[in-house]
Tab-separated table of C-alpha atoms in Angstrom:
chain	number	residue	atom	x	y	z
A	130	MET	CA	104.636	132.152	84.207
A	131	PRO	CA	102.066	131.370	86.976
A	132	ALA	CA	100.327	128.839	84.721
A	133	ALA	CA	103.617	127.100	83.894
A	134	LEU	CA	104.547	126.971	87.571
A	135	GLY	CA	101.159	125.538	88.437
A	136	PHE	CA	101.260	122.812	85.794
A	137	ALA	CA	104.868	121.982	86.730
A	138	THR	CA	103.959	121.743	90.417
A	139	ILE	CA	101.104	119.315	89.763
A	140	ALA	CA	103.175	117.259	87.298
A	141	VAL	CA	106.129	116.898	89.676
A	142	LEU	CA	103.763	116.127	92.578
A	143	LEU	CA	102.133	113.288	90.649
A	144	LEU	CA	105.506	112.011	89.439
A	145	LEU	CA	107.062	111.946	92.910
A	146	THR	CA	104.085	110.354	94.635
A	147	MET	CA	103.329	107.745	91.982
A	148	THR	CA	106.980	106.667	91.763
A	149	LYS	CA	107.413	106.822	95.571
A	150	ARG	CA	110.360	109.204	95.287
A	151	ALA	CA	108.902	111.304	98.093
A	152	SER	CA	106.103	110.954	100.609
A	153	VAL	CA	102.841	112.656	99.719
A	154	LEU	CA	103.040	114.749	102.893
A	155	VAL	CA	106.448	116.197	102.040
A	156	ALA	CA	105.584	116.756	98.373
A	157	LEU	CA	102.294	118.513	99.161
A	158	ILE	CA	104.084	121.011	101.376
A	159	LEU	CA	107.467	121.654	99.804
A	160	LEU	CA	106.587	121.648	96.089
A	161	PRO	CA	104.015	124.484	96.240
A	162	VAL	CA	106.276	126.445	98.611
A	163	LEU	CA	109.120	126.116	96.113
A	164	ALA	CA	106.805	127.192	93.284
A	165	ALA	CA	105.708	130.249	95.272
A	166	LEU	CA	109.319	131.240	95.932
A	167	ILE	CA	110.203	130.861	92.255
A	168	GLY	CA	107.149	132.891	91.271
A	169	GLY	CA	108.154	135.790	93.514
A	170	PHE	CA	105.500	135.297	96.198
A	171	ALA	CA	107.911	134.930	99.109
A	172	SER	CA	106.501	137.936	100.979
A	173	ASP	CA	102.965	136.509	100.811
A	174	LEU	CA	103.916	132.928	101.599
A	175	GLY	CA	102.724	132.934	105.191
A	176	GLU	CA	99.380	134.456	104.329
A	177	LEU	CA	98.864	132.051	101.422
A	178	ILE	CA	99.603	128.985	103.532
A	179	LEU	CA	97.419	130.143	106.422
A	180	GLY	CA	94.598	130.836	103.982
A	181	GLY	CA	94.789	127.295	102.661
A	182	LEU	CA	95.055	125.799	106.140
A	183	SER	CA	92.039	127.732	107.372
A	184	LYS	CA	89.921	126.364	104.537
A	185	VAL	CA	90.753	122.737	105.297
A	186	ALA	CA	90.757	123.136	109.093
A	187	PRO	CA	87.069	122.134	109.491
A	188	THR	CA	87.708	119.042	107.383
A	189	GLY	CA	90.807	118.184	109.396
A	190	ILE	CA	88.908	118.508	112.676
A	191	MET	CA	86.042	116.419	111.340
A	192	ILE	CA	88.355	113.660	110.162
A	193	ALA	CA	90.322	113.543	113.414
A	194	PHE	CA	87.218	112.928	115.492
A	195	ALA	CA	85.532	110.786	112.825
A	196	VAL	CA	88.507	108.411	112.779
A	197	LEU	CA	88.418	108.242	116.577
A	198	TYR	CA	84.655	107.664	116.577
A	199	PHE	CA	84.603	104.869	114.027
A	200	SER	CA	87.730	103.282	115.490
A	201	LEU	CA	85.989	103.202	118.846
A	202	MET	CA	82.938	101.590	117.263
A	203	VAL	CA	85.053	98.974	115.498
A	204	ASP	CA	86.733	98.148	118.811
A	205	ALA	CA	83.312	97.937	120.475
A	206	GLY	CA	82.117	95.436	117.865
A	207	LEU	CA	79.422	97.612	116.298
A	208	PHE	CA	80.195	96.346	112.802
A	209	ASP	CA	80.629	92.698	113.793
A	210	PRO	CA	77.060	91.698	112.803
A	211	LEU	CA	77.637	93.280	109.389
A	212	ILE	CA	81.008	91.569	109.087
A	213	ARG	CA	79.544	88.217	110.088
A	214	GLY	CA	76.664	88.697	107.650
A	215	LEU	CA	78.996	89.553	104.791
A	216	LEU	CA	81.268	86.618	105.595
A	217	ARG	CA	78.335	84.231	105.729
A	218	ALA	CA	76.805	85.585	102.513
A	219	ALA	CA	80.172	85.591	100.768
A	220	ARG	CA	81.207	82.253	102.273
A	221	GLY	CA	84.776	83.519	102.393
A	222	ASP	CA	84.728	84.371	98.691
A	223	PRO	CA	86.757	87.529	97.895
A	224	LEU	CA	84.716	88.031	94.722
A	225	ARG	CA	81.439	88.330	96.633
A	226	ILE	CA	83.038	90.603	99.211
A	227	THR	CA	84.282	92.926	96.455
A	228	VAL	CA	80.874	93.127	94.771
A	229	ALA	CA	79.242	93.725	98.171
A	230	THR	CA	81.707	96.592	98.686
A	231	ALA	CA	80.509	98.200	95.460
A	232	VAL	CA	76.838	97.790	96.374
A	233	LEU	CA	77.331	99.204	99.871
A	234	THR	CA	79.291	102.180	98.514
A	235	LEU	CA	76.652	102.968	95.883
A	236	CYS	CA	74.003	103.028	98.615
A	237	VAL	CA	75.947	105.039	101.183
A	238	ALA	CA	77.153	107.560	98.578
A	239	LEU	CA	73.602	108.662	97.805
A	240	ASP	CA	74.128	111.576	100.181
A	241	GLY	CA	76.650	113.026	97.706
A	242	ASP	CA	79.308	113.529	100.369
A	243	GLY	CA	82.560	111.732	99.680
A	244	ALA	CA	83.997	112.160	103.169
A	245	SER	CA	81.104	110.488	104.974
A	246	THR	CA	80.946	107.747	102.327
A	247	PHE	CA	84.596	106.858	102.863
A	248	LEU	CA	84.319	107.020	106.641
A	249	ILE	CA	81.337	104.682	106.786
A	250	THR	CA	82.269	102.142	104.115
A	251	VAL	CA	85.953	101.781	104.952
A	252	SER	CA	85.261	101.560	108.696
A	253	ALA	CA	82.710	98.813	108.119
A	254	LEU	CA	84.581	96.785	105.501
A	255	LEU	CA	88.291	97.078	106.303
A	256	PRO	CA	88.055	94.467	109.096
A	257	VAL	CA	86.510	92.039	106.582
A	258	TYR	CA	89.344	92.589	104.115
A	259	LYS	CA	91.920	92.124	106.854
A	260	ARG	CA	90.178	88.999	108.095
A	261	LEU	CA	90.350	87.406	104.641
A	262	GLY	CA	93.818	88.728	103.797
A	263	MET	CA	92.482	90.741	100.846
A	264	ASN	CA	94.450	93.574	99.257
A	265	PRO	CA	93.335	96.918	100.809
A	266	LEU	CA	93.864	98.534	97.401
A	267	VAL	CA	90.830	96.578	96.212
A	268	LEU	CA	88.797	98.180	98.994
A	269	SER	CA	89.989	101.726	98.311
A	270	GLY	CA	89.635	101.170	94.556
A	271	VAL	CA	86.102	99.799	94.545
A	272	VAL	CA	84.928	102.446	97.014
A	273	CYS	CA	86.544	105.031	94.728
A	274	LEU	CA	84.589	103.733	91.721
A	275	GLY	CA	81.228	103.663	93.507
A	276	ALA	CA	81.613	107.050	95.163
A	277	GLY	CA	82.795	108.613	91.897
A	278	VAL	CA	79.654	107.679	89.974
A	279	MET	CA	77.313	108.664	92.803
A	280	ASN	CA	78.985	112.067	93.127
A	281	MET	CA	77.007	113.025	90.010
A	282	VAL	CA	73.779	113.369	92.008
A	283	PRO	CA	72.176	116.865	91.767
A	284	TRP	CA	73.108	117.668	95.367
A	285	GLY	CA	76.712	116.588	94.844
A	286	GLY	CA	79.443	119.205	94.583
A	287	PRO	CA	80.306	118.952	90.852
A	288	THR	CA	76.711	119.065	89.575
A	289	VAL	CA	75.827	121.930	91.900
A	290	ARG	CA	78.838	123.890	90.662
A	291	ALA	CA	78.032	123.164	87.008
A	292	MET	CA	74.458	124.368	87.440
A	293	ALA	CA	75.550	127.476	89.323
A	294	ALA	CA	78.319	128.388	86.865
A	295	LEU	CA	76.064	128.186	83.796
A	296	LYS	CA	72.808	129.199	85.529
A	297	LEU	CA	71.059	125.943	84.708
A	298	ASP	CA	68.800	123.658	86.740
A	299	SER	CA	68.979	119.930	87.380
A	300	SER	CA	66.430	119.119	84.676
A	301	GLU	CA	68.846	120.554	82.118
A	302	VAL	CA	72.078	119.128	83.520
A	303	PHE	CA	71.416	115.962	85.527
A	304	ASN	CA	68.220	114.447	84.156
A	305	PRO	CA	69.544	113.930	80.593
A	306	VAL	CA	72.626	112.063	81.899
A	307	LEU	CA	70.687	109.858	84.324
A	308	PRO	CA	70.685	106.929	81.846
A	309	ALA	CA	74.427	107.411	81.362
A	310	MET	CA	74.823	107.305	85.126
A	311	GLY	CA	73.030	103.962	85.029
A	312	PHE	CA	75.674	102.760	82.564
A	313	GLY	CA	78.287	103.938	85.071
A	314	VAL	CA	76.684	102.029	87.953
A	315	ALA	CA	76.613	98.877	85.796
A	316	TRP	CA	80.294	99.370	84.963
A	317	VAL	CA	81.174	99.741	88.645
A	318	LEU	CA	79.499	96.394	89.369
A	319	VAL	CA	81.285	94.765	86.427
A	320	ALA	CA	84.621	96.261	87.486
A	321	SER	CA	84.127	95.094	91.073
A	322	TYR	CA	83.344	91.613	89.768
A	323	LEU	CA	86.526	91.558	87.685
A	324	LEU	CA	88.655	92.891	90.544
A	325	GLY	CA	87.061	90.414	92.933
A	326	ARG	CA	87.683	87.517	90.572
A	327	ARG	CA	91.310	88.551	90.320
A	328	GLU	CA	91.541	88.689	94.112
A	329	ARG	CA	89.852	85.287	94.363
A	330	ASN	CA	92.433	83.811	92.022
A	331	ARG	CA	95.175	85.325	94.142
A	332	LEU	CA	93.854	84.097	97.467
A	333	GLY	CA	91.558	81.223	96.640
A	334	THR	CA	88.214	80.832	98.371
A	335	LEU	CA	88.709	81.019	102.132
A	336	SER	CA	86.337	80.077	104.884
A	337	PRO	CA	85.331	82.759	107.433
A	338	ARG	CA	87.778	82.969	110.258
A	339	GLY	CA	88.747	85.180	113.162
A	340	PRO	CA	86.751	86.493	116.089
A	341	ALA	CA	84.059	88.211	114.051
A	342	ALA	CA	83.221	85.013	112.226
A	343	ASP	CA	83.649	82.510	115.043
A	344	VAL	CA	82.136	84.191	118.076
A	345	PRO	CA	78.406	83.493	118.489
A	346	ASN	CA	75.936	86.340	118.454
A	347	GLY	CA	75.698	88.055	121.787
A	348	GLU	CA	79.044	86.794	123.066
A	349	ASP	CA	81.374	89.465	124.353
A	350	GLU	CA	84.221	90.021	121.880
A	351	ARG	CA	85.606	93.083	123.483
A	352	GLY	CA	88.319	91.276	125.335
A	353	ASN	CA	90.160	90.882	122.041
A	354	ARG	CA	89.630	94.505	121.077
A	355	GLU	CA	90.357	96.525	124.187
A	356	PRO	CA	93.287	98.902	123.693
A	357	ALA	CA	96.160	98.475	126.082
A	358	ALA	CA	98.517	101.095	127.419
A	359	SER	CA	102.157	100.377	128.128
A	360	THR	CA	101.871	100.298	131.914
A	361	THR	CA	98.118	100.133	132.486
A	362	THR	CA	95.816	97.449	131.135
A	363	VAL	CA	92.090	98.058	131.417
A	364	THR	CA	89.809	95.069	130.997
A	365	ALA	CA	86.178	95.078	129.969
A	366	GLU	CA	85.146	92.299	132.320
A	367	PRO	CA	82.393	92.964	134.893
A	368	SER	CA	84.974	93.084	137.666
A	369	ARG	CA	86.426	96.255	136.101
A	370	GLN	CA	89.880	95.259	137.306
A	371	VAL	CA	92.880	97.368	136.402
A	372	THR	CA	96.324	95.786	136.352
A	373	ARG	CA	99.064	98.182	137.409
A	374	THR	CA	102.789	97.433	137.376
A	375	THR	CA	104.673	98.744	140.373
A	376	ALA	CA	108.281	99.902	140.455
A	377	ASP	CA	109.544	96.475	141.587
A	378	GLY	CA	107.778	94.750	138.688
A	379	GLN	CA	105.000	93.204	140.777
A	380	GLU	CA	101.401	93.485	139.595
A	381	ARG	CA	98.529	94.396	141.839
A	382	GLN	CA	94.781	94.444	141.161
A	383	ALA	CA	92.516	97.387	141.819
A	384	LEU	CA	89.001	98.314	140.938
A	385	GLY	CA	88.799	100.629	137.910
A	386	SER	CA	87.255	103.986	138.735
A	387	PRO	CA	86.946	107.453	137.224
A	388	GLY	CA	89.719	108.719	139.505
A	389	ASP	CA	92.883	107.306	140.991
A	390	GLY	CA	92.350	108.445	144.571
A	391	PRO	CA	91.299	106.120	147.352
A	392	GLY	CA	87.590	105.794	147.894
A	393	ALA	CA	86.685	106.808	144.340
A	394	VAL	CA	83.222	105.665	143.301
A	395	ARG	CA	83.245	102.427	141.325
A	396	VAL	CA	81.696	102.686	137.855
A	397	PRO	CA	79.410	99.711	137.219
A	398	PRO	CA	79.779	98.283	133.728
A	399	LEU	CA	76.903	98.551	131.303
A	400	PRO	CA	75.487	95.213	130.123
A	401	ARG	CA	77.037	94.366	126.779
A	402	THR	CA	73.710	94.059	124.963
A	403	TRP	CA	72.552	97.509	126.021
A	404	LEU	CA	75.933	98.967	125.129
A	405	ASN	CA	75.663	97.521	121.616
A	406	ILE	CA	72.162	98.947	121.246
A	407	PHE	CA	73.342	102.342	122.466
A	408	ASN	CA	76.239	102.374	119.993
A	409	LEU	CA	73.925	101.451	117.128
A	410	LEU	CA	71.389	104.143	118.009
A	411	LEU	CA	74.111	106.743	118.463
A	412	THR	CA	75.653	105.910	115.087
A	413	VAL	CA	72.298	105.954	113.296
A	414	ALA	CA	71.478	109.306	114.889
A	415	LEU	CA	74.887	110.641	113.876
A	416	VAL	CA	74.457	109.531	110.248
A	417	VAL	CA	70.954	111.038	110.081
A	418	CYS	CA	72.259	114.330	111.489
A	419	LEU	CA	75.086	114.259	108.935
A	420	ILE	CA	72.645	113.834	106.056
A	421	GLN	CA	70.205	116.428	107.414
A	422	GLU	CA	73.078	118.817	108.240
A	423	VAL	CA	71.638	119.477	111.688
A	424	LEU	CA	75.014	120.858	112.781
A	425	PRO	CA	78.326	121.356	110.977
A	426	LEU	CA	80.056	118.022	110.360
A	427	PRO	CA	83.056	118.753	112.642
A	428	VAL	CA	80.732	119.607	115.520
A	429	LEU	CA	78.713	116.409	115.051
A	430	PHE	CA	81.777	114.178	115.163
A	431	VAL	CA	83.297	116.029	118.131
A	432	LEU	CA	80.086	115.573	120.121
A	433	GLY	CA	79.546	112.013	118.888
A	434	PHE	CA	83.018	110.878	119.881
A	435	ALA	CA	82.823	112.518	123.301
A	436	ILE	CA	79.510	110.798	124.079
A	437	ALA	CA	80.684	107.429	122.744
A	438	ALA	CA	83.949	107.600	124.677
A	439	LEU	CA	82.181	108.481	127.919
A	440	VAL	CA	79.716	105.598	127.645
A	441	ASN	CA	82.043	102.916	126.250
A	442	HIS	CA	85.158	103.906	128.200
A	443	PRO	CA	83.976	105.565	131.422
A	444	THR	CA	87.322	105.570	133.224
A	445	TRP	CA	90.259	107.870	132.584
A	446	GLU	CA	92.563	104.898	132.039
A	447	GLN	CA	90.317	103.442	129.334
A	448	GLN	CA	89.939	106.752	127.551
A	449	GLN	CA	93.682	107.333	127.587
A	450	ALA	CA	94.326	103.841	126.244
A	451	LEU	CA	91.803	104.459	123.452
A	452	LEU	CA	93.568	107.655	122.393
A	453	ASP	CA	96.980	105.997	122.581
A	454	LYS	CA	95.829	103.125	120.414
A	455	HIS	CA	94.408	105.238	117.573
A	456	ALA	CA	96.669	108.303	117.713
A	457	LYS	CA	98.757	107.083	114.762
A	458	SER	CA	95.723	106.773	112.470
A	459	VAL	CA	94.522	110.244	113.378
A	460	VAL	CA	97.908	111.852	112.789
A	461	LEU	CA	98.443	110.130	109.439
A	462	VAL	CA	95.115	111.282	108.006
A	463	THR	CA	94.884	114.796	109.433
A	464	THR	CA	98.448	115.791	108.556
A	465	MET	CA	97.764	114.816	104.951
A	466	ILE	CA	94.669	117.006	104.842
A	467	PHE	CA	96.510	120.028	106.229
A	468	ALA	CA	99.349	119.423	103.775
A	469	ALA	CA	96.783	119.479	100.957
A	470	GLY	CA	95.623	122.827	102.355
A	471	VAL	CA	99.126	124.207	101.782
A	472	LEU	CA	98.967	123.124	98.125
A	473	THR	CA	95.515	124.514	97.387
A	474	GLY	CA	96.158	127.688	99.382
A	475	ILE	CA	99.252	128.552	97.340
A	476	LEU	CA	97.799	127.543	93.969
A	477	SER	CA	94.624	129.557	94.595
A	478	GLY	CA	96.169	132.532	96.390
A	479	THR	CA	98.824	133.110	93.739
A	480	ARG	CA	96.172	132.732	91.001
A	481	MET	CA	98.208	129.927	89.467
A	482	ILE	CA	95.069	127.849	89.227
A	483	ASP	CA	93.210	130.647	87.403
A	484	GLU	CA	96.059	131.103	84.951
A	485	MET	CA	96.114	127.344	84.375
A	486	ALA	CA	92.415	127.424	83.504
A	487	GLU	CA	92.856	130.265	81.027
A	488	THR	CA	95.851	128.558	79.433
A	489	PHE	CA	93.957	125.309	79.073
A	490	VAL	CA	91.035	127.001	77.358
A	491	SER	CA	93.308	128.987	75.027
A	492	VAL	CA	94.824	125.830	73.506
A	493	VAL	CA	91.457	124.451	72.392
A	494	PRO	CA	91.335	124.957	68.587
A	495	ASP	CA	88.289	126.697	67.142
A	496	SER	CA	87.736	123.834	64.715
A	497	PHE	CA	87.201	121.564	67.691
A	498	GLY	CA	84.305	123.638	69.019
A	499	SER	CA	81.496	121.443	67.749
A	500	HIS	CA	83.047	118.374	69.418
A	501	LEU	CA	83.655	120.039	72.768
A	502	PRO	CA	81.122	118.013	74.800
A	503	VAL	CA	82.865	114.734	73.983
A	504	ALA	CA	86.300	116.263	74.577
A	505	VAL	CA	85.143	117.703	77.917
A	506	ALA	CA	83.701	114.340	78.975
A	507	VAL	CA	86.820	112.355	78.099
A	508	THR	CA	89.311	114.813	79.603
A	509	GLY	CA	87.298	115.666	82.705
A	510	MET	CA	88.436	112.711	84.808
A	511	PRO	CA	92.206	113.145	84.212
A	512	LEU	CA	91.891	116.896	84.750
A	513	SER	CA	90.582	116.192	88.253
A	514	LEU	CA	94.238	115.652	89.127
A	515	VAL	CA	95.085	119.172	87.949
A	516	PHE	CA	92.149	121.471	88.729
A	517	THR	CA	90.210	121.955	91.926
A	518	PRO	CA	86.435	121.695	91.423
A	519	ASP	CA	85.995	125.448	91.897
A	520	ALA	CA	88.764	126.274	89.410
A	521	TYR	CA	87.334	123.967	86.755
A	522	TYR	CA	83.617	124.623	87.114
A	523	PHE	CA	83.853	128.366	87.721
A	524	GLY	CA	86.972	129.052	85.659
A	525	VAL	CA	87.232	126.572	82.787
A	526	LEU	CA	83.647	125.418	82.230
A	527	PRO	CA	82.051	128.837	81.492
A	528	VAL	CA	84.647	129.577	78.813
A	529	LEU	CA	84.248	126.139	77.244
A	530	ALA	CA	80.478	126.487	77.294
A	531	GLU	CA	80.631	129.900	75.639
A	532	THR	CA	83.014	128.552	73.001
A	533	ALA	CA	80.664	125.660	72.272
A	534	ASN	CA	77.719	128.039	72.096
A	535	GLY	CA	79.518	129.936	69.354
A	536	PHE	CA	79.515	126.744	67.286
A	537	GLY	CA	75.806	126.133	67.884
A	538	THR	CA	76.221	123.647	70.733
A	539	ASP	CA	73.965	124.018	73.768
A	540	PRO	CA	76.068	125.027	76.834
A	541	ALA	CA	74.014	122.549	78.854
A	542	GLU	CA	75.610	119.738	76.849
A	543	VAL	CA	79.044	120.891	78.004
A	544	ALA	CA	77.836	120.897	81.611
A	545	ARG	CA	76.474	117.355	81.227
A	546	ALA	CA	79.773	116.230	79.749
A	547	ALA	CA	81.773	117.811	82.574
A	548	ILE	CA	79.994	115.937	85.370
A	549	LEU	CA	80.788	112.589	83.720
A	550	GLY	CA	84.329	112.803	85.011
A	551	GLN	CA	85.527	116.115	86.398
A	552	MET	CA	85.646	115.648	90.182
A	553	THR	CA	83.046	112.865	89.947
A	554	THR	CA	84.846	109.693	88.845
A	555	GLY	CA	88.099	111.614	89.350
A	556	PHE	CA	87.701	113.111	92.797
A	557	PRO	CA	88.671	110.011	94.838
A	558	LEU	CA	92.061	109.996	93.078
A	559	SER	CA	92.829	113.714	93.151
A	560	PRO	CA	95.418	115.138	95.549
A	561	LEU	CA	93.422	118.385	95.413
A	562	THR	CA	90.479	117.034	97.446
A	563	ALA	CA	90.778	116.366	101.158
A	564	SER	CA	88.406	113.403	101.079
A	565	THR	CA	90.877	111.465	98.917
A	566	PHE	CA	93.251	111.368	101.871
A	567	ILE	CA	90.463	110.086	104.086
A	568	LEU	CA	90.007	107.159	101.704
A	569	VAL	CA	93.677	106.245	101.361
A	570	GLY	CA	94.507	107.024	104.991
A	571	MET	CA	91.765	104.879	106.478
A	572	SER	CA	92.418	102.077	103.969
A	573	GLY	CA	96.114	102.085	104.867
A	574	VAL	CA	97.401	102.577	101.318
A	575	SER	CA	99.500	105.321	99.758
A	576	LEU	CA	98.083	107.829	97.291
A	577	GLY	CA	100.477	106.744	94.544
A	578	GLU	CA	99.575	103.061	94.925
A	579	HIS	CA	95.889	103.921	94.933
A	580	GLN	CA	96.193	106.019	91.771
A	581	ARG	CA	98.192	103.398	89.904
A	582	PHE	CA	95.802	100.643	90.925
A	583	ILE	CA	92.457	102.232	90.089
A	584	PHE	CA	93.103	105.048	87.570
A	585	ARG	CA	92.352	102.997	84.451
A	586	TRP	CA	89.196	101.569	86.014
A	587	ALA	CA	87.963	105.038	87.006
A	588	PHE	CA	88.780	106.375	83.553
A	589	GLY	CA	86.870	103.404	82.161
A	590	THR	CA	83.818	104.562	84.130
A	591	THR	CA	83.982	107.947	82.390
A	592	LEU	CA	84.390	106.338	78.959
A	593	VAL	CA	81.421	104.014	79.556
A	594	MET	CA	79.217	106.900	80.713
A	595	THR	CA	80.359	109.034	77.759
A	596	ALA	CA	79.327	106.253	75.385
A	597	GLY	CA	76.035	105.969	77.254
A	598	ALA	CA	75.467	109.723	76.982
A	599	LEU	CA	76.080	109.611	73.232
A	600	VAL	CA	73.713	106.656	72.770
A	601	THR	CA	70.945	108.239	74.824
A	602	GLY	CA	71.359	111.685	73.266
A	603	ALA	CA	72.575	113.625	76.306
A	604	PHE	CA	75.009	115.320	73.938
A	605	ALA	CA	76.063	114.850	70.334
A	606	LEU	CA	79.306	113.688	68.832
């Protein structure tokens, strides 16, 4: 019964979101609640939901402040040199932009953390896509492909779980599939080329346009970026003038200051060049601290945003306008993450996910035991939509490995096969991982659209790497 409820919940969730019959937010909350009520867990519902919410709370906090931080930096023009460089190198060609997206993602994703990869790449590249009128699904899709392959690194979540579950080390699990990973990287570049060529045919080759392409280096672009409140407009000019609308509709000018009272000390503006240098150094320091795990990720982004806001927007009016401008983006992303916490909390707390794992293993025929590595590799990516990484690697994988061992197949081969798709190429499409909602939320696309657009390409990555693993002997057919 719990297994059937779990599979039905996931199936209906995917059906509703991919066909746009219901919003992802509503489906993530109400479907698991309904399943819990049907399963007789009504008395534990509050505890189950709170348990799930508490697990995703750090991620939700991190994303809220990360979105604010990178939005502030985009407004400040931090990524304009990169945008200008990409536009010049691409010469307005959507194909080159798409391939550059893949290359950048493959480099940034070396840290093995999907959330930071999505935050950095989407923040840097979305303005380019908007400037050229490119489909944001191409951005989310190509980033998904690059991050999926790079999530196989030994310090990435899936490989770490596979090694821990079967008590193996990286030389037994990761090293043999390194050539296959190379096949996957090559496929990502080919796929990005094909997607870019399709986008080029749709748009035609465009010349760079817009502020980021036209404004000379060093020229202040912030006038076009500054957020505006409904009744208070804060300018970034050296005069620091604030335009206020009085009750009779007349406008009057006043010097911007940290307070509203008379005689408040005027805040002198920082020179634009030094402000750009400060933002760059702060962002580099933040990324280094993220990689080195100096502090928990939520703490780093909370501190980073507070410092950036104070330096870039020293007055209360400016800070309020900044929050008003980006509040919608923060709400859209964070609510999705907390809704996903409701789903995972109920599926895990009711043991539906454990029963699903046992049911899945029980239907594998004994005669199929010697071919398990290939079966695990091929099914791993689609099963990312059904199983959380913990449920699969700690629940399903050990049983599959033991079954394969009974047929004379090394359990390490099953582990290698699993990381070719299960929560690697599949994690940026799964509704069971919070980082997926970072990708789709920041790209401005829906989960269903994203899944429909890129699923076959992501599955193609797994198939290419499976073929590469067979050719290089990582596991046998």
